Every structure is written in structure tokens, then in C-alpha cells.
């Protein structure tokens, strides 16, 4: 996600320009900037993740195909595409801060995030339930709807609420989407998987504060995404220890998703205590 002031705060001085021959150019608001192009790359990755989930996992399951290798390759490809969408989402904000974007940049960002970090992971959860056990199909559909609605509410609130600089309110949708997918790839029993997915959806709409990926944190996030792509590739090509490496990476992602809220809560409690101490000290003669 990006700051509203980076992609929506720039208002062009003129809505239209005229060429030398007197013909009017297209409205400036319809021109795509470099940041907007990266945002559209985000949306494209999300759509292709849905495509590979359908053609490589769902359709073989419905047709009774036993090619588990194809399903593994398609699952890895779908998740790698979601990771690529997260990279596009990270860089479009950085580019927008440096080069500015068109006035419709913020809207493009929200719509693209809805596809890549709302629809794609929710659909991944749905297909997981269908493939794992047909008896869990309805419950997994409900969990997928919860994830999708959580992202919708998360993005809508992001557009309406002004927060203090450097912080998000609620788990960012890219981080939430990758955590949901990691939970599915861990292949835990269905009940704890379902509870964990619903827990992540709750964190996305919660008031827990998360730091924005800037500076060193942005570099660390980029490094983590690239490492995750490597783990998925090793798993897809059945490399020695690939399954263990993937499960380790997924477990780390889930642990990060659980630990950050604890640190945020502890920080809030400490801040509350400090404020009370200051208030008491101010009341003393």
C-alpha cells in the first residue's frame, strides 16, 4: 500500500494541453505515469494468479487428473505472481513519491490491490478447500468470502481515514494475502487452517498499527519476497529439501503475522503507561 498523498495529492495545473497544430490533447488525468504502469502490473499479476490457480489446480481436480506435479507447479506460479504483485505495489509507491503519478493513481492502486491481495488469495483459499476435501467446500467458500471482504473494508478505510505518518491501521493487504497463502501451503489440518485464515482477516480490519515499508524496512521486505520466490521455485521443481524449505518460509511468514501485533500492542500499552505517568507528574505540586 502507499500513502494517499503520494498518488492522489498531486493536482495538475491544467486539465488539457493543446498541440502546435491547434488540436486538443487528451485530458491529462487519463495519461498513465510510470507509477500507474507499475500499478497495472500489480493487477495483471493478480489476474494471472487466478488463472494458474484455475487451470493448474481446480480444473485437474474436477477432471480427476492425478498429475500432482502440475498442481504443485501451478500453485507455486500463482503464489509467485502474488509476490510479484507485492513488488509492483512496493515500487509504485516509491516511484510515485519520486516522479509523481496521475490523479487517478490512488484509485488504480486500490483496484489493483483488490485483485491481487483480495480476489487472488480468497480464490486460492476456495480452491484449497475444494481440492482438500469436498466436504469442506462450503466452509472454505465462507472463509474465502471473509478474506475478500476484509480486504475490501481494509482498502476502503485506507482511502477514508488519515493516520499518523509511517503507520498503517490494520495488517496491510499484501502482507495479509501472503500470510493467508502461507497458511494454506503449510498443509495443516483443516480446522486450524480455517481459524488462522479468519484470524488474518480480522487483523486486516483491526486497529493494530503496522509500520509502512520505507527505507531499511522496504529493502528487508523486498529481500524477503525474493527469498520466498526462491523457496517456491525449489518446491515447484522438487529440489532436495524443497518441501522443508517452503514450510519453513511459510511458518516464518505466519510467525511474523502473529508477532507484529504483539509488539504493536506492547508498544501501545507502554505508551499508555507513560502518558499516565506524565499526567500524574503534572498534577503533583
PDB file of C-alpha atoms in Angstrom:
ATOM      1  CA  UNK A   1       0.000   0.000   0.000  1.00  0.00           C
ATOM      2  CA  UNK A   2       1.051   3.579  -0.486  1.00  0.00           C
ATOM      3  CA  UNK A   3       0.300   6.879   1.139  1.00  0.00           C
ATOM      4  CA  UNK A   4      -2.694   8.784  -0.211  1.00  0.00           C
ATOM      5  CA  UNK A   5      -0.545  11.898  -0.581  1.00  0.00           C
ATOM      6  CA  UNK A   6       1.880  10.104  -2.902  1.00  0.00           C
ATOM      7  CA  UNK A   7      -0.550   9.027  -5.590  1.00  0.00           C
ATOM      8  CA  UNK A   8      -3.566  11.266  -5.159  1.00  0.00           C
ATOM      9  CA  UNK A   9      -2.242  14.513  -3.764  1.00  0.00           C
ATOM     10  CA  UNK A  10      -0.824  15.979  -6.962  1.00  0.00           C
ATOM     11  CA  UNK A  11      -3.335  18.015  -8.942  1.00  0.00           C
ATOM     12  CA  UNK A  12      -2.163  19.046 -12.405  1.00  0.00           C
ATOM     13  CA  UNK A  13      -2.090  22.744 -13.209  1.00  0.00           C
ATOM     14  CA  UNK A  14      -4.013  22.249 -16.450  1.00  0.00           C
ATOM     15  CA  UNK A  15      -6.514  19.598 -17.337  1.00  0.00           C
ATOM     16  CA  UNK A  16      -5.758  19.766 -21.053  1.00  0.00           C
ATOM     17  CA  UNK A  17      -2.945  20.791 -23.340  1.00  0.00           C
ATOM     18  CA  UNK A  18      -3.032  21.942 -26.945  1.00  0.00           C
ATOM     19  CA  UNK A  19      -0.664  20.806 -29.657  1.00  0.00           C
ATOM     20  CA  UNK A  20       1.088  23.206 -32.046  1.00  0.00           C
ATOM     21  CA  UNK A  21      -1.473  22.488 -34.783  1.00  0.00           C
ATOM     22  CA  UNK A  22      -4.293  23.595 -32.527  1.00  0.00           C
ATOM     23  CA  UNK A  23      -5.721  20.145 -31.781  1.00  0.00           C
ATOM     24  CA  UNK A  24      -6.518  19.388 -28.196  1.00  0.00           C
ATOM     25  CA  UNK A  25      -4.602  16.636 -26.495  1.00  0.00           C
ATOM     26  CA  UNK A  26      -6.331  14.036 -24.321  1.00  0.00           C
ATOM     27  CA  UNK A  27      -7.072  15.078 -20.716  1.00  0.00           C
ATOM     28  CA  UNK A  28      -4.004  14.920 -18.541  1.00  0.00           C
ATOM     29  CA  UNK A  29      -5.855  12.837 -15.962  1.00  0.00           C
ATOM     30  CA  UNK A  30      -6.109   9.956 -18.469  1.00  0.00           C
ATOM     31  CA  UNK A  31      -2.374   9.725 -19.052  1.00  0.00           C
ATOM     32  CA  UNK A  32      -0.610   6.889 -17.273  1.00  0.00           C
ATOM     33  CA  UNK A  33       2.537   7.698 -15.340  1.00  0.00           C
ATOM     34  CA  UNK A  34       5.356   5.251 -14.649  1.00  0.00           C
ATOM     35  CA  UNK A  35       3.903   4.612 -11.201  1.00  0.00           C
ATOM     36  CA  UNK A  36       0.495   3.854 -12.737  1.00  0.00           C
ATOM     37  CA  UNK A  37       2.091   1.373 -15.141  1.00  0.00           C
ATOM     38  CA  UNK A  38       3.623  -0.466 -12.192  1.00  0.00           C
ATOM     39  CA  UNK A  39       0.215  -0.477 -10.525  1.00  0.00           C
ATOM     40  CA  UNK A  40      -1.338  -2.079 -13.611  1.00  0.00           C
ATOM     41  CA  UNK A  41       1.435  -4.687 -13.466  1.00  0.00           C
ATOM     42  CA  UNK A  42       0.201  -5.437  -9.964  1.00  0.00           C
ATOM     43  CA  UNK A  43      -3.337  -6.038 -11.268  1.00  0.00           C
ATOM     44  CA  UNK A  44      -2.060  -8.210 -14.121  1.00  0.00           C
ATOM     45  CA  UNK A  45      -0.127 -10.444 -11.719  1.00  0.00           C
ATOM     46  CA  UNK A  46      -3.207 -10.868  -9.543  1.00  0.00           C
ATOM     47  CA  UNK A  47      -5.347 -11.895 -12.512  1.00  0.00           C
ATOM     48  CA  UNK A  48      -2.742 -14.373 -13.756  1.00  0.00           C
ATOM     49  CA  UNK A  49      -2.534 -15.863 -10.256  1.00  0.00           C
ATOM     50  CA  UNK A  50      -6.264 -16.618 -10.511  1.00  0.00           C
ATOM     51  CA  UNK A  51      -5.696 -18.076 -13.987  1.00  0.00           C
ATOM     52  CA  UNK A  52      -2.977 -20.506 -12.858  1.00  0.00           C
ATOM     53  CA  UNK A  53      -4.968 -21.494  -9.781  1.00  0.00           C
ATOM     54  CA  UNK A  54      -7.885 -22.381 -12.064  1.00  0.00           C
ATOM     55  CA  UNK A  55      -6.099 -24.120 -14.920  1.00  0.00           C
ATOM     56  CA  UNK A  56      -3.415 -25.883 -12.899  1.00  0.00           C
ATOM     57  CA  UNK A  57      -5.223 -26.827  -9.685  1.00  0.00           C
ATOM     58  CA  UNK A  58      -9.006 -26.571  -9.934  1.00  0.00           C
ATOM     59  CA  UNK A  59      -9.602 -27.958 -13.429  1.00  0.00           C
ATOM     60  CA  UNK A  60      -7.291 -31.005 -12.973  1.00  0.00           C
ATOM     61  CA  UNK A  61      -9.083 -31.726  -9.699  1.00  0.00           C
ATOM     62  CA  UNK A  62     -12.527 -31.511 -11.306  1.00  0.00           C
ATOM     63  CA  UNK A  63     -11.447 -33.705 -14.242  1.00  0.00           C
ATOM     64  CA  UNK A  64      -9.842 -36.319 -11.987  1.00  0.00           C
ATOM     65  CA  UNK A  65      -6.261 -35.739 -13.122  1.00  0.00           C
ATOM     66  CA  UNK A  66      -3.573 -37.285 -10.919  1.00  0.00           C
ATOM     67  CA  UNK A  67      -0.728 -35.021 -12.047  1.00  0.00           C
ATOM     68  CA  UNK A  68       0.341 -33.682  -8.655  1.00  0.00           C
ATOM     69  CA  UNK A  69       3.457 -32.162 -10.213  1.00  0.00           C
ATOM     70  CA  UNK A  70       1.349 -29.905 -12.411  1.00  0.00           C
ATOM     71  CA  UNK A  71      -0.702 -28.790  -9.427  1.00  0.00           C
ATOM     72  CA  UNK A  72       2.472 -28.045  -7.471  1.00  0.00           C
ATOM     73  CA  UNK A  73       3.932 -26.024 -10.331  1.00  0.00           C
ATOM     74  CA  UNK A  74       0.692 -24.086 -10.773  1.00  0.00           C
ATOM     75  CA  UNK A  75       0.335 -23.376  -7.052  1.00  0.00           C
ATOM     76  CA  UNK A  76       3.921 -22.136  -6.919  1.00  0.00           C
ATOM     77  CA  UNK A  77       3.376 -19.997 -10.022  1.00  0.00           C
ATOM     78  CA  UNK A  78       0.192 -18.482  -8.591  1.00  0.00           C
ATOM     79  CA  UNK A  79       1.902 -17.554  -5.326  1.00  0.00           C
ATOM     80  CA  UNK A  80       4.984 -16.210  -7.127  1.00  0.00           C
ATOM     81  CA  UNK A  81       2.663 -13.970  -9.150  1.00  0.00           C
ATOM     82  CA  UNK A  82       1.137 -12.660  -5.910  1.00  0.00           C
ATOM     83  CA  UNK A  83       4.664 -11.968  -4.677  1.00  0.00           C
ATOM     84  CA  UNK A  84       5.433 -10.128  -7.917  1.00  0.00           C
ATOM     85  CA  UNK A  85       2.255  -8.098  -7.373  1.00  0.00           C
ATOM     86  CA  UNK A  86       3.586  -7.164  -3.929  1.00  0.00           C
ATOM     87  CA  UNK A  87       6.842  -5.985  -5.544  1.00  0.00           C
ATOM     88  CA  UNK A  88       4.907  -3.840  -8.017  1.00  0.00           C
ATOM     89  CA  UNK A  89       2.851  -2.464  -5.116  1.00  0.00           C
ATOM     90  CA  UNK A  90       6.025  -1.640  -3.213  1.00  0.00           C
ATOM     91  CA  UNK A  91       7.712   0.123  -6.113  1.00  0.00           C
ATOM     92  CA  UNK A  92       4.740   2.077  -7.425  1.00  0.00           C
ATOM     93  CA  UNK A  93       4.641   3.995  -4.156  1.00  0.00           C
ATOM     94  CA  UNK A  94       8.371   4.678  -4.274  1.00  0.00           C
ATOM     95  CA  UNK A  95       8.170   5.844  -7.888  1.00  0.00           C
ATOM     96  CA  UNK A  96       5.113   7.987  -7.147  1.00  0.00           C
ATOM     97  CA  UNK A  97       6.985   9.777  -4.365  1.00  0.00           C
ATOM     98  CA  UNK A  98       9.915  10.487  -6.686  1.00  0.00           C
ATOM     99  CA  UNK A  99       8.231  11.164 -10.040  1.00  0.00           C
ATOM    100  CA  UNK A 100       4.589  11.766  -9.106  1.00  0.00           C
ATOM    101  CA  UNK A 101       1.641   9.956 -10.630  1.00  0.00           C
ATOM    102  CA  UNK A 102      -1.598  10.798 -12.379  1.00  0.00           C
ATOM    103  CA  UNK A 103      -4.618  11.967 -10.351  1.00  0.00           C
ATOM    104  CA  UNK A 104      -6.212   8.538 -10.751  1.00  0.00           C
ATOM    105  CA  UNK A 105      -3.175   6.770  -9.281  1.00  0.00           C
ATOM    106  CA  UNK A 106      -4.720   6.160  -5.856  1.00  0.00           C
ATOM    107  CA  UNK A 107      -7.856   4.642  -7.394  1.00  0.00           C
ATOM    108  CA  UNK A 108      -5.796   2.388  -9.654  1.00  0.00           C
ATOM    109  CA  UNK A 109      -3.782   1.271  -6.652  1.00  0.00           C
ATOM    110  CA  UNK A 110      -6.852   0.291  -4.629  1.00  0.00           C
ATOM    111  CA  UNK A 111      -8.454  -1.564  -7.536  1.00  0.00           C
ATOM    112  CA  UNK A 112      -5.241  -3.430  -8.324  1.00  0.00           C
ATOM    113  CA  UNK A 113      -4.745  -4.356  -4.667  1.00  0.00           C
ATOM    114  CA  UNK A 114      -8.286  -5.700  -4.550  1.00  0.00           C
ATOM    115  CA  UNK A 115      -7.489  -8.071  -7.418  1.00  0.00           C
ATOM    116  CA  UNK A 116      -4.030  -9.211  -6.293  1.00  0.00           C
ATOM    117  CA  UNK A 117      -4.445  -9.240  -2.500  1.00  0.00           C
ATOM    118  CA  UNK A 118      -8.198  -9.744  -2.200  1.00  0.00           C
ATOM    119  CA  UNK A 119      -9.555 -11.836  -5.048  1.00  0.00           C
ATOM    120  CA  UNK A 120      -6.434 -13.924  -5.760  1.00  0.00           C
ATOM    121  CA  UNK A 121      -5.778 -15.174  -2.176  1.00  0.00           C
ATOM    122  CA  UNK A 122      -9.506 -15.621  -1.492  1.00  0.00           C
ATOM    123  CA  UNK A 123      -9.826 -17.733  -4.635  1.00  0.00           C
ATOM    124  CA  UNK A 124      -6.718 -19.677  -3.581  1.00  0.00           C
ATOM    125  CA  UNK A 125      -8.419 -20.468  -0.247  1.00  0.00           C
ATOM    126  CA  UNK A 126     -11.593 -21.546  -2.035  1.00  0.00           C
ATOM    127  CA  UNK A 127      -9.761 -23.902  -4.393  1.00  0.00           C
ATOM    128  CA  UNK A 128      -7.731 -25.289  -1.483  1.00  0.00           C
ATOM    129  CA  UNK A 129     -10.953 -26.285   0.279  1.00  0.00           C
ATOM    130  CA  UNK A 130     -12.334 -27.934  -2.834  1.00  0.00           C
ATOM    131  CA  UNK A 131      -9.153 -29.891  -3.518  1.00  0.00           C
ATOM    132  CA  UNK A 132      -8.508 -30.879   0.102  1.00  0.00           C
ATOM    133  CA  UNK A 133     -11.971 -32.304   0.739  1.00  0.00           C
ATOM    134  CA  UNK A 134     -15.311 -31.702  -0.964  1.00  0.00           C
ATOM    135  CA  UNK A 135     -16.939 -31.773   2.466  1.00  0.00           C
ATOM    136  CA  UNK A 136     -15.064 -28.573   3.320  1.00  0.00           C
ATOM    137  CA  UNK A 137     -16.089 -26.756   0.159  1.00  0.00           C
ATOM    138  CA  UNK A 138     -18.813 -24.592   1.720  1.00  0.00           C
ATOM    139  CA  UNK A 139     -16.744 -23.725   4.769  1.00  0.00           C
ATOM    140  CA  UNK A 140     -13.747 -22.802   2.628  1.00  0.00           C
ATOM    141  CA  UNK A 141     -16.031 -20.668   0.445  1.00  0.00           C
ATOM    142  CA  UNK A 142     -17.146 -18.832   3.580  1.00  0.00           C
ATOM    143  CA  UNK A 143     -13.517 -18.322   4.649  1.00  0.00           C
ATOM    144  CA  UNK A 144     -12.688 -17.015   1.169  1.00  0.00           C
ATOM    145  CA  UNK A 145     -15.550 -14.510   1.374  1.00  0.00           C
ATOM    146  CA  UNK A 146     -14.286 -13.371   4.798  1.00  0.00           C
ATOM    147  CA  UNK A 147     -10.815 -12.754   3.326  1.00  0.00           C
ATOM    148  CA  UNK A 148     -12.203 -10.877   0.330  1.00  0.00           C
ATOM    149  CA  UNK A 149     -14.491  -8.668   2.429  1.00  0.00           C
ATOM    150  CA  UNK A 150     -11.676  -7.963   4.890  1.00  0.00           C
ATOM    151  CA  UNK A 151      -9.517  -6.642   2.044  1.00  0.00           C
ATOM    152  CA  UNK A 152     -12.422  -4.589   0.667  1.00  0.00           C
ATOM    153  CA  UNK A 153     -13.021  -2.987   4.068  1.00  0.00           C
ATOM    154  CA  UNK A 154      -9.287  -2.550   4.618  1.00  0.00           C
ATOM    155  CA  UNK A 155      -8.814  -0.680   1.337  1.00  0.00           C
ATOM    156  CA  UNK A 156     -11.942   1.425   1.815  1.00  0.00           C
ATOM    157  CA  UNK A 157     -10.831   2.501   5.283  1.00  0.00           C
ATOM    158  CA  UNK A 158      -7.354   3.287   3.973  1.00  0.00           C
ATOM    159  CA  UNK A 159      -8.884   5.732   1.495  1.00  0.00           C
ATOM    160  CA  UNK A 160     -11.039   7.469   4.108  1.00  0.00           C
ATOM    161  CA  UNK A 161      -9.004   7.546   7.321  1.00  0.00           C
ATOM    162  CA  UNK A 162      -5.997   9.777   7.870  1.00  0.00           C
ATOM    163  CA  UNK A 163      -3.400   8.171  10.133  1.00  0.00           C
ATOM    164  CA  UNK A 164      -0.164   9.328  11.605  1.00  0.00           C
ATOM    165  CA  UNK A 165       2.794   9.236   9.269  1.00  0.00           C
ATOM    166  CA  UNK A 166       4.697   5.981   8.923  1.00  0.00           C
ATOM    167  CA  UNK A 167       1.961   3.643  10.173  1.00  0.00           C
ATOM    168  CA  UNK A 168      -0.889   1.553   8.787  1.00  0.00           C
ATOM    169  CA  UNK A 169      -4.022   0.735  10.745  1.00  0.00           C
ATOM    170  CA  UNK A 170      -4.650  -2.976  10.340  1.00  0.00           C
ATOM    171  CA  UNK A 171      -2.480  -5.528   8.595  1.00  0.00           C
ATOM    172  CA  UNK A 172      -1.604  -4.271   5.083  1.00  0.00           C
ATOM    173  CA  UNK A 173      -3.413  -6.240   2.385  1.00  0.00           C
ATOM    174  CA  UNK A 174      -0.235  -7.501   0.616  1.00  0.00           C
ATOM    175  CA  UNK A 175       1.134  -8.806   3.908  1.00  0.00           C
ATOM    176  CA  UNK A 176      -2.247 -10.303   4.763  1.00  0.00           C
ATOM    177  CA  UNK A 177      -2.581 -12.011   1.386  1.00  0.00           C
ATOM    178  CA  UNK A 178       0.872 -13.600   1.639  1.00  0.00           C
ATOM    179  CA  UNK A 179       0.113 -14.745   5.188  1.00  0.00           C
ATOM    180  CA  UNK A 180      -3.161 -16.351   4.104  1.00  0.00           C
ATOM    181  CA  UNK A 181      -1.436 -18.180   1.244  1.00  0.00           C
ATOM    182  CA  UNK A 182       1.364 -19.292   3.585  1.00  0.00           C
ATOM    183  CA  UNK A 183      -1.202 -20.792   5.953  1.00  0.00           C
ATOM    184  CA  UNK A 184      -2.694 -22.786   3.079  1.00  0.00           C
ATOM    185  CA  UNK A 185       0.716 -24.012   1.867  1.00  0.00           C
ATOM    186  CA  UNK A 186       1.608 -25.262   5.355  1.00  0.00           C
ATOM    187  CA  UNK A 187      -0.995 -28.011   4.773  1.00  0.00           C
ATOM    188  CA  UNK A 188      -2.136 -28.086   8.384  1.00  0.00           C
ATOM    189  CA  UNK A 189      -5.376 -29.844   9.382  1.00  0.00           C
ATOM    190  CA  UNK A 190      -8.447 -28.029   8.100  1.00  0.00           C
ATOM    191  CA  UNK A 191      -9.822 -26.567  11.392  1.00  0.00           C
ATOM    192  CA  UNK A 192      -6.617 -24.754  12.467  1.00  0.00           C
ATOM    193  CA  UNK A 193      -6.069 -23.610   8.875  1.00  0.00           C
ATOM    194  CA  UNK A 194      -9.553 -22.114   8.799  1.00  0.00           C
ATOM    195  CA  UNK A 195      -9.130 -20.397  12.180  1.00  0.00           C
ATOM    196  CA  UNK A 196      -5.759 -18.948  11.160  1.00  0.00           C
ATOM    197  CA  UNK A 197      -7.182 -17.572   7.898  1.00  0.00           C
ATOM    198  CA  UNK A 198     -10.084 -15.922   9.723  1.00  0.00           C
ATOM    199  CA  UNK A 199      -7.584 -14.534  12.249  1.00  0.00           C
ATOM    200  CA  UNK A 200      -5.571 -12.882   9.484  1.00  0.00           C
ATOM    201  CA  UNK A 201      -8.769 -11.409   8.025  1.00  0.00           C
ATOM    202  CA  UNK A 202      -9.569  -9.934  11.447  1.00  0.00           C
ATOM    203  CA  UNK A 203      -6.092  -8.413  11.708  1.00  0.00           C
ATOM    204  CA  UNK A 204      -6.594  -6.678   8.356  1.00  0.00           C
ATOM    205  CA  UNK A 205      -9.672  -4.834   9.640  1.00  0.00           C
ATOM    206  CA  UNK A 206      -8.339  -4.342  13.169  1.00  0.00           C
ATOM    207  CA  UNK A 207      -6.838  -1.158  14.613  1.00  0.00           C
ATOM    208  CA  UNK A 208      -3.457  -2.750  15.189  1.00  0.00           C
ATOM    209  CA  UNK A 209      -0.734  -0.477  13.849  1.00  0.00           C
ATOM    210  CA  UNK A 210       1.803  -1.759  11.310  1.00  0.00           C
ATOM    211  CA  UNK A 211       4.858   0.154  10.101  1.00  0.00           C
ATOM    212  CA  UNK A 212       4.916   1.284   6.482  1.00  0.00           C
ATOM    213  CA  UNK A 213       7.635  -0.287   4.308  1.00  0.00           C
ATOM    214  CA  UNK A 214      10.102   2.555   3.965  1.00  0.00           C
ATOM    215  CA  UNK A 215      13.873   2.727   3.989  1.00  0.00           C
ATOM    216  CA  UNK A 216      15.517  -0.313   5.529  1.00  0.00           C
ATOM    217  CA  UNK A 217      12.141  -1.954   6.121  1.00  0.00           C
ATOM    218  CA  UNK A 218      11.308  -1.713   2.408  1.00  0.00           C
ATOM    219  CA  UNK A 219      14.660  -3.278   1.496  1.00  0.00           C
ATOM    220  CA  UNK A 220      14.082  -6.063   4.026  1.00  0.00           C
ATOM    221  CA  UNK A 221      10.615  -6.700   2.623  1.00  0.00           C
ATOM    222  CA  UNK A 222      11.955  -6.857  -0.923  1.00  0.00           C
ATOM    223  CA  UNK A 223      14.645  -9.301   0.170  1.00  0.00           C
ATOM    224  CA  UNK A 224      12.068 -11.458   1.935  1.00  0.00           C
ATOM    225  CA  UNK A 225       9.830 -11.544  -1.163  1.00  0.00           C
ATOM    226  CA  UNK A 226      12.738 -12.561  -3.402  1.00  0.00           C
ATOM    227  CA  UNK A 227      13.744 -15.278  -0.925  1.00  0.00           C
ATOM    228  CA  UNK A 228      10.154 -16.535  -0.861  1.00  0.00           C
ATOM    229  CA  UNK A 229      10.178 -16.784  -4.654  1.00  0.00           C
ATOM    230  CA  UNK A 230      13.309 -18.905  -4.430  1.00  0.00           C
ATOM    231  CA  UNK A 231      11.681 -21.223  -1.883  1.00  0.00           C
ATOM    232  CA  UNK A 232       8.624 -21.627  -4.085  1.00  0.00           C
ATOM    233  CA  UNK A 233      10.769 -22.400  -7.131  1.00  0.00           C
ATOM    234  CA  UNK A 234      12.716 -25.034  -5.180  1.00  0.00           C
ATOM    235  CA  UNK A 235       9.453 -26.616  -4.065  1.00  0.00           C
ATOM    236  CA  UNK A 236       7.914 -26.496  -7.547  1.00  0.00           C
ATOM    237  CA  UNK A 237      10.883 -28.275  -9.147  1.00  0.00           C
ATOM    238  CA  UNK A 238      11.077 -30.821  -6.310  1.00  0.00           C
ATOM    239  CA  UNK A 239      14.573 -29.765  -5.267  1.00  0.00           C
ATOM    240  CA  UNK A 240      16.187 -31.657  -2.355  1.00  0.00           C
ATOM    241  CA  UNK A 241      14.710 -30.258   0.821  1.00  0.00           C
ATOM    242  CA  UNK A 242      12.373 -28.026  -1.179  1.00  0.00           C
ATOM    243  CA  UNK A 243       9.296 -29.048   0.805  1.00  0.00           C
ATOM    244  CA  UNK A 244      11.016 -28.382   4.120  1.00  0.00           C
ATOM    245  CA  UNK A 245      12.360 -25.035   2.931  1.00  0.00           C
ATOM    246  CA  UNK A 246       8.908 -23.962   1.750  1.00  0.00           C
ATOM    247  CA  UNK A 247       7.239 -24.949   5.013  1.00  0.00           C
ATOM    248  CA  UNK A 248       9.949 -23.112   6.952  1.00  0.00           C
ATOM    249  CA  UNK A 249       9.388 -19.964   4.908  1.00  0.00           C
ATOM    250  CA  UNK A 250       5.616 -20.201   5.286  1.00  0.00           C
ATOM    251  CA  UNK A 251       5.962 -20.734   9.029  1.00  0.00           C
ATOM    252  CA  UNK A 252       8.173 -17.642   9.303  1.00  0.00           C
ATOM    253  CA  UNK A 253       5.594 -15.588   7.396  1.00  0.00           C
ATOM    254  CA  UNK A 254       2.831 -16.739   9.748  1.00  0.00           C
ATOM    255  CA  UNK A 255       5.008 -16.066  12.812  1.00  0.00           C
ATOM    256  CA  UNK A 256       5.693 -12.532  11.552  1.00  0.00           C
ATOM    257  CA  UNK A 257       1.983 -12.006  11.083  1.00  0.00           C
ATOM    258  CA  UNK A 258       1.363 -13.054  14.679  1.00  0.00           C
ATOM    259  CA  UNK A 259       4.337 -11.319  16.326  1.00  0.00           C
ATOM    260  CA  UNK A 260       3.939  -7.832  14.843  1.00  0.00           C
ATOM    261  CA  UNK A 261       0.515  -7.294  16.507  1.00  0.00           C
ATOM    262  CA  UNK A 262       2.025  -8.369  19.845  1.00  0.00           C
ATOM    263  CA  UNK A 263       4.792  -5.782  19.530  1.00  0.00           C
ATOM    264  CA  UNK A 264       2.251  -3.165  18.485  1.00  0.00           C
ATOM    265  CA  UNK A 265       0.062  -3.985  21.482  1.00  0.00           C
ATOM    266  CA  UNK A 266       3.029  -3.872  23.843  1.00  0.00           C
ATOM    267  CA  UNK A 267       4.075  -0.513  22.403  1.00  0.00           C
ATOM    268  CA  UNK A 268       0.568   0.863  22.864  1.00  0.00           C
ATOM    269  CA  UNK A 269       0.442  -0.354  26.469  1.00  0.00           C
ATOM    270  CA  UNK A 270       3.817   1.247  27.213  1.00  0.00           C
ATOM    271  CA  UNK A 271       2.682   4.495  25.622  1.00  0.00           C
ATOM    272  CA  UNK A 272      -0.476   4.457  27.719  1.00  0.00           C
ATOM    273  CA  UNK A 273       1.545   3.890  30.886  1.00  0.00           C
ATOM    274  CA  UNK A 274       3.969   6.679  30.012  1.00  0.00           C
ATOM    275  CA  UNK A 275       1.087   9.077  29.388  1.00  0.00           C
ATOM    276  CA  UNK A 276      -0.459   8.212  32.737  1.00  0.00           C
ATOM    277  CA  UNK A 277       2.847   8.774  34.495  1.00  0.00           C
ATOM    278  CA  UNK A 278       3.257  12.143  32.799  1.00  0.00           C
ATOM    279  CA  UNK A 279      -0.302  13.107  33.742  1.00  0.00           C
ATOM    280  CA  UNK A 280       0.297  12.175  37.367  1.00  0.00           C
ATOM    281  CA  UNK A 281       3.580  14.021  37.418  1.00  0.00           C
ATOM    282  CA  UNK A 282       1.896  17.133  36.013  1.00  0.00           C
ATOM    283  CA  UNK A 283      -0.699  17.031  38.813  1.00  0.00           C
ATOM    284  CA  UNK A 284       1.915  16.950  41.561  1.00  0.00           C
ATOM    285  CA  UNK A 285       2.687  20.305  43.199  1.00  0.00           C
TER     286      UNK A 285
END
